[in-house]
XYZ file of C-alpha atoms in Angstrom:
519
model
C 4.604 -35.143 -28.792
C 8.696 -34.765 -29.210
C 7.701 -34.408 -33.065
C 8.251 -31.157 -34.727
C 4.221 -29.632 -34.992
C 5.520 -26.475 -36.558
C 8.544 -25.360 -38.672
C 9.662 -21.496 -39.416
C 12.638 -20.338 -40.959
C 14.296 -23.290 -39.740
C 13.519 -23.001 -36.331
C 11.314 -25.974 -35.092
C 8.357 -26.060 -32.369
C 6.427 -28.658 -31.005
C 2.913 -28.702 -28.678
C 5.542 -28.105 -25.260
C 5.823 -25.149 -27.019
C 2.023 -24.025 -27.455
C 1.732 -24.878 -23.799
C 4.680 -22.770 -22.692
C 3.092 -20.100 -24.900
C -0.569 -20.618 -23.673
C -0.847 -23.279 -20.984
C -1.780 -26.789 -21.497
C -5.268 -26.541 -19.504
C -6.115 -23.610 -21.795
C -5.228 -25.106 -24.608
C -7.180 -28.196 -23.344
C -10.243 -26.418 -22.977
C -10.759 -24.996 -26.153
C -12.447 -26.001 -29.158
C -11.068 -27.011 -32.858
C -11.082 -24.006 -34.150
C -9.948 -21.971 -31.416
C -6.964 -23.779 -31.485
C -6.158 -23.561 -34.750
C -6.164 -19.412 -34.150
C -3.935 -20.180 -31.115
C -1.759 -22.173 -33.655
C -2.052 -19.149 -36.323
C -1.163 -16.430 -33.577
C 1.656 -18.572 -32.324
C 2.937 -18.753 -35.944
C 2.414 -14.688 -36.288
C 4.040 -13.936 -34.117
C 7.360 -15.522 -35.369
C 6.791 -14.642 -38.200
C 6.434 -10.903 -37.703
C 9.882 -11.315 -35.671
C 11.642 -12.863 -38.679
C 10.287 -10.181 -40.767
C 10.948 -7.631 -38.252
C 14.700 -8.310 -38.073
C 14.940 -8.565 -42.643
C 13.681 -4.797 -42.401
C 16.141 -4.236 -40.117
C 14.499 -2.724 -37.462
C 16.868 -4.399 -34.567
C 19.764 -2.326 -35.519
C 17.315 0.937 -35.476
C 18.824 2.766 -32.428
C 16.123 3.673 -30.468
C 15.302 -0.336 -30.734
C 18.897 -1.196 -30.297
C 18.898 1.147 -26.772
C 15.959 -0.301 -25.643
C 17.421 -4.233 -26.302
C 20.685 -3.209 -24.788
C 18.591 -1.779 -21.245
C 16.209 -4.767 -21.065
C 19.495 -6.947 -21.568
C 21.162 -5.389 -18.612
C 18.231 -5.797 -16.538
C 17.892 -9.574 -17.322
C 21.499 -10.035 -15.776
C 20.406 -8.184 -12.866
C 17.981 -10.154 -12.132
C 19.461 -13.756 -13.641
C 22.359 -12.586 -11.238
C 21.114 -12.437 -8.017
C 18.995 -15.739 -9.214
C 22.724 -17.449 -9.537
C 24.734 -15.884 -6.914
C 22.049 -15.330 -4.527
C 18.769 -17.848 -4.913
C 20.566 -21.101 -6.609
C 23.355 -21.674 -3.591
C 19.981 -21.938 -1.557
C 18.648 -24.989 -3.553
C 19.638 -28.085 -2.272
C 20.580 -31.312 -4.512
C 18.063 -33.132 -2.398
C 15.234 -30.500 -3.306
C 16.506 -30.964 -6.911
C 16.206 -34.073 -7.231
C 13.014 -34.872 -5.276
C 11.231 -32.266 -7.813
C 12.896 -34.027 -10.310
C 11.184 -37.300 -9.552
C 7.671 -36.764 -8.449
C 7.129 -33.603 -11.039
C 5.971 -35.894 -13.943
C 2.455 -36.953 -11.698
C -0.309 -35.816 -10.530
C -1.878 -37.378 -7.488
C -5.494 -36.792 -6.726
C -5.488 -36.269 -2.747
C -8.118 -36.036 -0.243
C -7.888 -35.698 3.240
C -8.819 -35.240 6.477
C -7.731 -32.663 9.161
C -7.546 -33.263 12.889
C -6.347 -29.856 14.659
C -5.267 -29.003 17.802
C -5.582 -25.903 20.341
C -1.870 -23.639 19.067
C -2.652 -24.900 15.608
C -2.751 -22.398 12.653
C -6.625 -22.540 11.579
C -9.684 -20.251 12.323
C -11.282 -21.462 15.236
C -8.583 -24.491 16.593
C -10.859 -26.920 18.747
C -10.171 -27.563 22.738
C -7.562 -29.900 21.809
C -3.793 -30.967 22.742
C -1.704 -32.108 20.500
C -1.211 -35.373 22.450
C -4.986 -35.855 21.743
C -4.949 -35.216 17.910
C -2.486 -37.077 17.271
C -4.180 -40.039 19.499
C -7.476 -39.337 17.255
C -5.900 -39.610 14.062
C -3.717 -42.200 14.311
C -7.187 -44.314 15.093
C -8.676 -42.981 12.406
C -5.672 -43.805 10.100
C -5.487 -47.241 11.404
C -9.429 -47.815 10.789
C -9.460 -46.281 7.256
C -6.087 -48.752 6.353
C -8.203 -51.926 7.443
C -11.074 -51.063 4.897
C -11.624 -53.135 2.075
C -14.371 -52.232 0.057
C -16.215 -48.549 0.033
C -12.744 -46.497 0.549
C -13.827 -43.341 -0.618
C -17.594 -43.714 0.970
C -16.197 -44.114 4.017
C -13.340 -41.709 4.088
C -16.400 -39.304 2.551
C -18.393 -39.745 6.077
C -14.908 -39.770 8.162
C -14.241 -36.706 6.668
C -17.641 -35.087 7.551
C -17.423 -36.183 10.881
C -14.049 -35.941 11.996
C -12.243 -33.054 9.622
C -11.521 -29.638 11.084
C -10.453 -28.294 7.397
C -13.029 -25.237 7.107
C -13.986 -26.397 3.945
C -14.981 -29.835 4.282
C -18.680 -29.426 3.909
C -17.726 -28.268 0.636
C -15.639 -30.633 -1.029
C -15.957 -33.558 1.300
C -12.332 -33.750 2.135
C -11.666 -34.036 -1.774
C -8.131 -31.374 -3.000
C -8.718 -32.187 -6.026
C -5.577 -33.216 -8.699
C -2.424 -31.460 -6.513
C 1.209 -31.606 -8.487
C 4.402 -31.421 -7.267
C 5.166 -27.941 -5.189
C 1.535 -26.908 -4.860
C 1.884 -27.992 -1.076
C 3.603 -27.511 2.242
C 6.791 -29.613 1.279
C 5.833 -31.984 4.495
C 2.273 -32.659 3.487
C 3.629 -33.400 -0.363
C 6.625 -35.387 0.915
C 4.014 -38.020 2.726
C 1.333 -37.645 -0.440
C 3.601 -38.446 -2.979
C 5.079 -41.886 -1.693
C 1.291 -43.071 -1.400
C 0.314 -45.891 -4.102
C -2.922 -45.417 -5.844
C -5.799 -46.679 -3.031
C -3.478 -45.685 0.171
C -3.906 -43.993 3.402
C -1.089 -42.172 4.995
C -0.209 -42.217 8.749
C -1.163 -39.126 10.483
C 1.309 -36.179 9.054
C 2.353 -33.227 10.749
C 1.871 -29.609 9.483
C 1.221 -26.094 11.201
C -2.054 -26.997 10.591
C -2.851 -30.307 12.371
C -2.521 -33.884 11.633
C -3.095 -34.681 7.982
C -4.716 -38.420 7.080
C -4.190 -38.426 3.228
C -5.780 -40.659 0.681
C -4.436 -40.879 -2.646
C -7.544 -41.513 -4.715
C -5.482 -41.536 -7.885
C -2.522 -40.815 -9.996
C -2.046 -39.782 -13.570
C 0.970 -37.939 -15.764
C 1.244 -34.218 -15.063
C 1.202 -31.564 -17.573
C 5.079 -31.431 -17.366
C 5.056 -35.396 -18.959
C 5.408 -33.862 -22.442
C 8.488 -31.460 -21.426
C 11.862 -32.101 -22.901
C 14.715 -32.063 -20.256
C 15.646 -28.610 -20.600
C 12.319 -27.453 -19.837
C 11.782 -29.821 -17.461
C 14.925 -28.377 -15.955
C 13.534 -25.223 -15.700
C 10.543 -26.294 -14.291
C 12.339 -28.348 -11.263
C 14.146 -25.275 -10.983
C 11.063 -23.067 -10.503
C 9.326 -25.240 -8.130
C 12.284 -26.009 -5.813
C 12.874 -22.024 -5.555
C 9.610 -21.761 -4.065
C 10.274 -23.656 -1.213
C 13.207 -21.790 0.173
C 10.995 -18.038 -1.169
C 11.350 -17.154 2.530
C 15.082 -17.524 2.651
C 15.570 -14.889 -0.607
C 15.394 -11.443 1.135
C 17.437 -12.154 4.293
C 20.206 -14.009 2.060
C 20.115 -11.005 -1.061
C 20.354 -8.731 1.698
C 23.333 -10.497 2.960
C 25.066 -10.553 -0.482
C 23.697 -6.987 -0.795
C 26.210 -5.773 2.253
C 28.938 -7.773 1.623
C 28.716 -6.333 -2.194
C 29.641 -2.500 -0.240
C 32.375 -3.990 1.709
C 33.814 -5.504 -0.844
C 34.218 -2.806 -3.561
C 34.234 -0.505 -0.539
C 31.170 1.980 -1.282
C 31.532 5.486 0.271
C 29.362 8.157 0.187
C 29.984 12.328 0.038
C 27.614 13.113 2.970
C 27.572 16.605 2.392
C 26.934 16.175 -1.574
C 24.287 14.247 -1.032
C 22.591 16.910 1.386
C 23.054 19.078 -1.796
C 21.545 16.853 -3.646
C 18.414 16.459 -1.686
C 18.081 19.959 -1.640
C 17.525 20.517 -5.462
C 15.804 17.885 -5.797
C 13.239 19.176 -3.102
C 13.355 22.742 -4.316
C 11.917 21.119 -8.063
C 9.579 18.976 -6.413
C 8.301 22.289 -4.855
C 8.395 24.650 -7.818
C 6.344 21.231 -9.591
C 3.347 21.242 -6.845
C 3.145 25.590 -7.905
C 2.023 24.639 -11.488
C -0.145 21.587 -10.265
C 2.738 18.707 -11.225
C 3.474 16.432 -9.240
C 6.592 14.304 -10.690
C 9.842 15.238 -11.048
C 12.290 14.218 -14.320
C 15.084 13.218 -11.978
C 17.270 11.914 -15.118
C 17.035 15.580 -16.476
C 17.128 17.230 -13.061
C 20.642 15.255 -12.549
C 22.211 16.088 -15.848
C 21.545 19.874 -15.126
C 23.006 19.582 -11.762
C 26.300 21.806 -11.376
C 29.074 19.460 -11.645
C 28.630 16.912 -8.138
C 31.710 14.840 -9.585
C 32.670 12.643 -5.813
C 29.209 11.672 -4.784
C 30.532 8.096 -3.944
C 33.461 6.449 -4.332
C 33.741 2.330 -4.919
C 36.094 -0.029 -6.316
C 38.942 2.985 -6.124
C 36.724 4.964 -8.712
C 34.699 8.085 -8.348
C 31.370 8.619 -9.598
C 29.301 11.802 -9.863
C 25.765 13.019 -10.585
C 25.899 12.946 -14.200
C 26.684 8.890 -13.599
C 23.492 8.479 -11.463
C 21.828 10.075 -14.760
C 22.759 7.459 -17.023
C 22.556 4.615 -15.148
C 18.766 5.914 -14.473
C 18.161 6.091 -18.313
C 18.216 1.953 -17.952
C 15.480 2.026 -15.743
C 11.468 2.438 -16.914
C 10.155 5.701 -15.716
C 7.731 3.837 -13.787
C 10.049 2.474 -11.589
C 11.883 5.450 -10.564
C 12.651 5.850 -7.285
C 10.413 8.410 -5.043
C 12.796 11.005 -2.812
C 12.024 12.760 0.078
C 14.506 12.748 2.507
C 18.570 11.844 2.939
C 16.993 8.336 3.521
C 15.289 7.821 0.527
C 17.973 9.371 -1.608
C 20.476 7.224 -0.457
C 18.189 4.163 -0.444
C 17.947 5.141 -4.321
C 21.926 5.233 -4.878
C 22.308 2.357 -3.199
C 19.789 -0.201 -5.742
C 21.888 1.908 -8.572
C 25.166 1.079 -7.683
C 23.759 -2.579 -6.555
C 22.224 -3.428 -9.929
C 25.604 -1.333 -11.284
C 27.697 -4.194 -9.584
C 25.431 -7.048 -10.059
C 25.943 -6.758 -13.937
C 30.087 -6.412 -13.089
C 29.167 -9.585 -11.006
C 26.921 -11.256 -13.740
C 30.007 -11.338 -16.267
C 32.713 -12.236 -14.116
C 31.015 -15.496 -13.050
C 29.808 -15.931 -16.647
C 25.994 -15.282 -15.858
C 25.588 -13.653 -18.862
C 26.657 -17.220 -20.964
C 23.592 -19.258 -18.300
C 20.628 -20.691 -20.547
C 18.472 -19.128 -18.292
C 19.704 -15.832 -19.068
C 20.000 -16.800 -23.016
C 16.436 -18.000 -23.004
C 15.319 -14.350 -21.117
C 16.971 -12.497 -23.822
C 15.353 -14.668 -26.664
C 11.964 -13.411 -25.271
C 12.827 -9.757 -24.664
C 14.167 -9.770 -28.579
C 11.445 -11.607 -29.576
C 8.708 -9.558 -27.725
C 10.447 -6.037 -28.820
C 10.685 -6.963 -32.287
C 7.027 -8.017 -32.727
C 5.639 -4.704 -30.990
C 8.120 -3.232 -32.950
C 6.291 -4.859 -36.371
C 3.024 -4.035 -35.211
C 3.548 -0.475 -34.809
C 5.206 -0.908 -38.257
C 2.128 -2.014 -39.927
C -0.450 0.245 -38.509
C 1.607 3.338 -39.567
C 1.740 1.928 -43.116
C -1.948 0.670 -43.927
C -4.485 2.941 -45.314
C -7.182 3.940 -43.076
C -10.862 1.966 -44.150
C -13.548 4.221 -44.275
C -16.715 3.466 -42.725
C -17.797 1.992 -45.418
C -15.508 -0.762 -45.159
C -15.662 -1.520 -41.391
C -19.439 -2.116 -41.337
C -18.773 -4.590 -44.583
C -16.665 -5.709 -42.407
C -18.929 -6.295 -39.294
C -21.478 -7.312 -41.640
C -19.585 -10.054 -42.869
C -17.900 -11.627 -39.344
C -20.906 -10.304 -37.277
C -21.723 -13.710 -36.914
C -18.096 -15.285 -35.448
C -16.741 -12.206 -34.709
C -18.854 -9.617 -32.734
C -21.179 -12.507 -31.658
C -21.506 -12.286 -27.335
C -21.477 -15.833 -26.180
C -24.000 -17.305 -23.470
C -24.552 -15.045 -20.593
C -25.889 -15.838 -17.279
C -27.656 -13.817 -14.510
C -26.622 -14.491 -10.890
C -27.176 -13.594 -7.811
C -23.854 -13.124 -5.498
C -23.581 -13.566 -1.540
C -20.277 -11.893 -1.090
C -18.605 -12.058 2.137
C -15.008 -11.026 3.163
C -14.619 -14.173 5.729
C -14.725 -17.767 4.988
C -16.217 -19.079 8.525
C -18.993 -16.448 7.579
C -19.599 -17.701 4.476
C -19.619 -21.289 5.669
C -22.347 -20.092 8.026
C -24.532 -18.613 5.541
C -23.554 -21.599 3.421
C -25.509 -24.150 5.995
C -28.388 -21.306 6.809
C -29.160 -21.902 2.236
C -28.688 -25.328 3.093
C -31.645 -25.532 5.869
C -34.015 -23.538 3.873
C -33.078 -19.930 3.860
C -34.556 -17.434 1.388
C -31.223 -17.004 -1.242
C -32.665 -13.117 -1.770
C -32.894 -12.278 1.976
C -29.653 -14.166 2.642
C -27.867 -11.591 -0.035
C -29.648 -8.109 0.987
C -28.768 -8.801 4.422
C -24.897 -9.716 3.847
C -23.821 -9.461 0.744
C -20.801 -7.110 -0.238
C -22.380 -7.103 -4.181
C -25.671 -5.063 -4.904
C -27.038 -6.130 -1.851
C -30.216 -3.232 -2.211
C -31.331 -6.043 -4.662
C -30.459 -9.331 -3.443
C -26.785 -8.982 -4.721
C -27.855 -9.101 -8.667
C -25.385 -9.135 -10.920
C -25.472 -7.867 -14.793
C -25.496 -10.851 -16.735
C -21.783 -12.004 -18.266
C -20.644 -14.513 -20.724
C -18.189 -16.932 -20.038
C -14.819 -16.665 -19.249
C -15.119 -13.798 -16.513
C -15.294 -13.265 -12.840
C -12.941 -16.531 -12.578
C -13.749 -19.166 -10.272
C -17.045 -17.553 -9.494
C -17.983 -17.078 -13.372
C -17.110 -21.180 -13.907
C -19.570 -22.240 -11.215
C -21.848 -20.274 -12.832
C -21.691 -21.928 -16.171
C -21.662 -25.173 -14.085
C -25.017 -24.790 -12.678
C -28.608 -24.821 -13.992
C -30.972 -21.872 -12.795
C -32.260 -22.102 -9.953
C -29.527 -23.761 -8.526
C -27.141 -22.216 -5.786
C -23.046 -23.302 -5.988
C -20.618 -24.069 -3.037
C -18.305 -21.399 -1.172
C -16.688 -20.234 -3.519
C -12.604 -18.648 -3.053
C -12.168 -15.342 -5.520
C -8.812 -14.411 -6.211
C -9.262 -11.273 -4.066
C -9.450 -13.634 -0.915
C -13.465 -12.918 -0.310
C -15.824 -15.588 -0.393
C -18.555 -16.194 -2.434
C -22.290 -18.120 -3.149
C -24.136 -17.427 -6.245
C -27.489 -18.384 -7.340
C -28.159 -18.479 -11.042
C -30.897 -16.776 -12.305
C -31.284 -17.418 -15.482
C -29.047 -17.781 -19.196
C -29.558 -15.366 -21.908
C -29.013 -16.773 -25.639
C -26.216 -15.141 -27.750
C -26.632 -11.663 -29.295
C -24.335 -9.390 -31.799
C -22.186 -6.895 -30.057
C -23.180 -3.353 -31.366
C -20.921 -2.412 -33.943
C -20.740 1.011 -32.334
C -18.934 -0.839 -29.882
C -16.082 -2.741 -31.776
C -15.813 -0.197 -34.740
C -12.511 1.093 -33.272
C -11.292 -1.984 -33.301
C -12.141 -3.349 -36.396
C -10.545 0.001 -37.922
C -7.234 -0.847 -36.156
């Protein structure tokens, strides 16, 4: 897996690389030959960047501009991630990432809450008394010999309080390294393969884990760089709640040191254009205002703040705009939100001053950002390149075209019908979960609850696979007729489906692709 798998212009890549660029389940889960177009498109697009960069189009200076912005706002951001994030990480966190990230443990568990603990529905329970119950139920599960995960199966049934129990039997499936609270992972990953933990602590209860098995993680294959990165990433996550109180720190001392000070009255004056335009825009139905342009035609403002014994004006707020997407422009409508708007200027102003006195600009996080804002540029940059030099087919040639791939191309995929009990709470959907279970009509379950289509029985229009998410791969999982657990959407409702039937492949219309065969 270290070995070179591809090799352009020099530069080599190997399958860490195809995962970084697609993810190694996804890239698990395909077939033969949709890999080898996820190989081709990987290839493609390094390609089009070498060629990009022989016709020269990085030194084009519109392209150059746009590099140079991006650029600035990597150090912003690689900044604060140095100064502000990294002195948060502890070499304990490091390391303890460092050695549990190359497994994968699969975990089950069972739950035993208490009254003030953070669930839906805590039982009439002290603490005292949870802890009591589990630690006999740890001690009976650690004298088992034969039957483990039988018997932890009907434990878990009769004893969990995790709300979803009755749907995966205590079972949380293959967990890696920073997926959990950091107390429930520390326990979990010091059990051998076949072990039962003592009762563990969380906000959530008393935890009785059972490591079922253990196997490599994705991150097995990495190199040490990447795997770096990855430690990196994971450990951050754990101190996520830390990062606003301590940039906010750094933000403050950042004004006292290079002692920020604002023209008061200026910026009254400046509010006041800006909310005559925003007027004079709402007479002719607009409703945005070009601040960048609005600022450059300001009458000279030349002390609108002073910092690090240097005085900036309106015309500076312009261009330091003009490195900021248009999207992201800040929204003014009083002194408060003016000066809220200087402030991130002059903050991301100092942040790059900050980024190359301590040398941020020379991290390999920083180098590796830049490599994929270059690369990324300089392949849309191609694209556009190409389209505005091919001829334009004429009809004639895109339905030769669909003619010709109809059958690989523009040919829909399996589609199933289902019918979808959509519910915005999970102890409801548990409910109506156990209500199926006893005999309930599926149809009268739906137009009486569900969220989707519920005037007929929550139908859905049939879709091929790959969509709706978690809900769309229990669908494929099933056989008609059947009904699936509670299923978690990514929107946080909850969701049973019954399948109603599959529907064989068909050709899309070519009505429907003919744009994009043309482009």
């Amino acid at each position: 897996f270290s070995n070179p798998l591809i090799i352009t212009d020099n530069q080599s890549y190997t399958i860490s690389d195809i995962y970084q660029e697609y993810g190694k389940q996804e890239w698990e889960s395909t077939g033969k030959e949709q890999k080898r177009e996820l190989i081709n498109d990987f290839i493609n697009r390094r390609l089009a960047v070498i060629e990009s960069k022989e016709l020269g189009f990085k030194n084009k200076p519109d392209i150059a501009k746009k590099l140079y912005d991006r650029k600035q706002l990597a150090l912003i951001n690689i900044t604060y991630e140095e100064l502000v994030a990294k002195p948060l990480i502890s070499n304990e966190l490091l390391s303890a990432a460092k050695n549990n990230i190359l497994e994968e443990r699969l975990l089950n568990h069972i739950l035993i809450s208490y009254n003030t603990a953070r669930i839906q529905n805590p039982p009439d329970r002290t603490q005292d008394d949870a802890l009591a119950l589990a630690q006999n139920i740890s001690n009976e599960l650690n004298a088992l010999d034969g039957e483990i995960k039988k018997t932890f199966i009907d434990y878990a049934i009769q004893y969990s309080e995790d709300p979803t129990v009755f749907q995966n039997e205590g079972q949380l499936d293959w967990i890696t390294w920073g997926q959990t609270v950091p107390i429930f992972q520390n326990t979990a990953f010091q059990l051998n393969k076949g072990e039962f933990s003592q009762p563990t602590l969380t906000d959530f209860g008393y935890h009785i884990i059972y490591c079922e098995n253990i196997r490599p993680s994705e991150y097995a294959l990495l190199n040490n760089d990447e795997l770096d990165n990855i430690v990196y990433a994971i450990s951050r996550n754990t101190i996520a709640n830390e990062l606003k109180p301590a940039a906010a720190k750094y933000d403050s001392l950042q004004f006292v040191n290079y002692n920020v000070q604002y023209n008061n009255d200026i910026l009254k004056m400046i509010l006041e254009t800006i909310t005559d335009q925003i007027n004079k825009n709402k007479i002719s139905g607009q409703y945005k205002i070009d601040l960048i342009e609005l600022f450059k035609e300001m009458p000279k403002m030349s002390a609108v703040v002073t910092f690090n014994n240097k005085v900036y004006g309106i015309k500076w707020f312009a261009e330091q705009l003009q490195m900021i997407p248009s999207g992201r422009h800040p929204q003014i409508n009083d002194l408060g939100s003016l000066k809220k708007a200087f402030d991130i200027i002059i903050l991301q102003y100092l942040a790059i001053k900050e980024g190359v006195k301590n040398n941020v600009h020379n991290a390999p996080l920083y180098k590796e950002q830049v490599n994929q804002i270059e690369q990324s540029l300089l392949y849309d940059q191609y694209l556009k390149w190409l389209v505005n030099n091919a001829p334009s087919p004429d009809s004639t040639d895109i339905v030769e075209y669909y003619e010709k791939n109809k059958d690989t191309k523009y040919l829909e995929g399996h589609k199933v019908s289902v019918r979808e009990i959509k519910v915005l709470e999970q102890n409801i959907a548990d409910s109506l979960f156990l209500e199926l279970k006893y005999g309930a009509n599926f149809n009268e379950v739906a137009t009486q609850h569900s969220k989707t289509n519920p005037g007929n029985a929550g139908l859905i229009p049939p879709f091929i696979e790959g969509k709706y998410n978690h809900m769309g791969k229990a669908a494929f999982a099933l056989q008609p007729g059947e009904t699936s657990n509670v299923i978690e959407n990514l929107d946080r409702t909850y969701s049973i489906i019954k399948v109603e039937e599959f529907i064989k492949p068909m050709h899309i219309p070519i009505d429907n692709v003919y744009n994009r065969i043309e482009s």
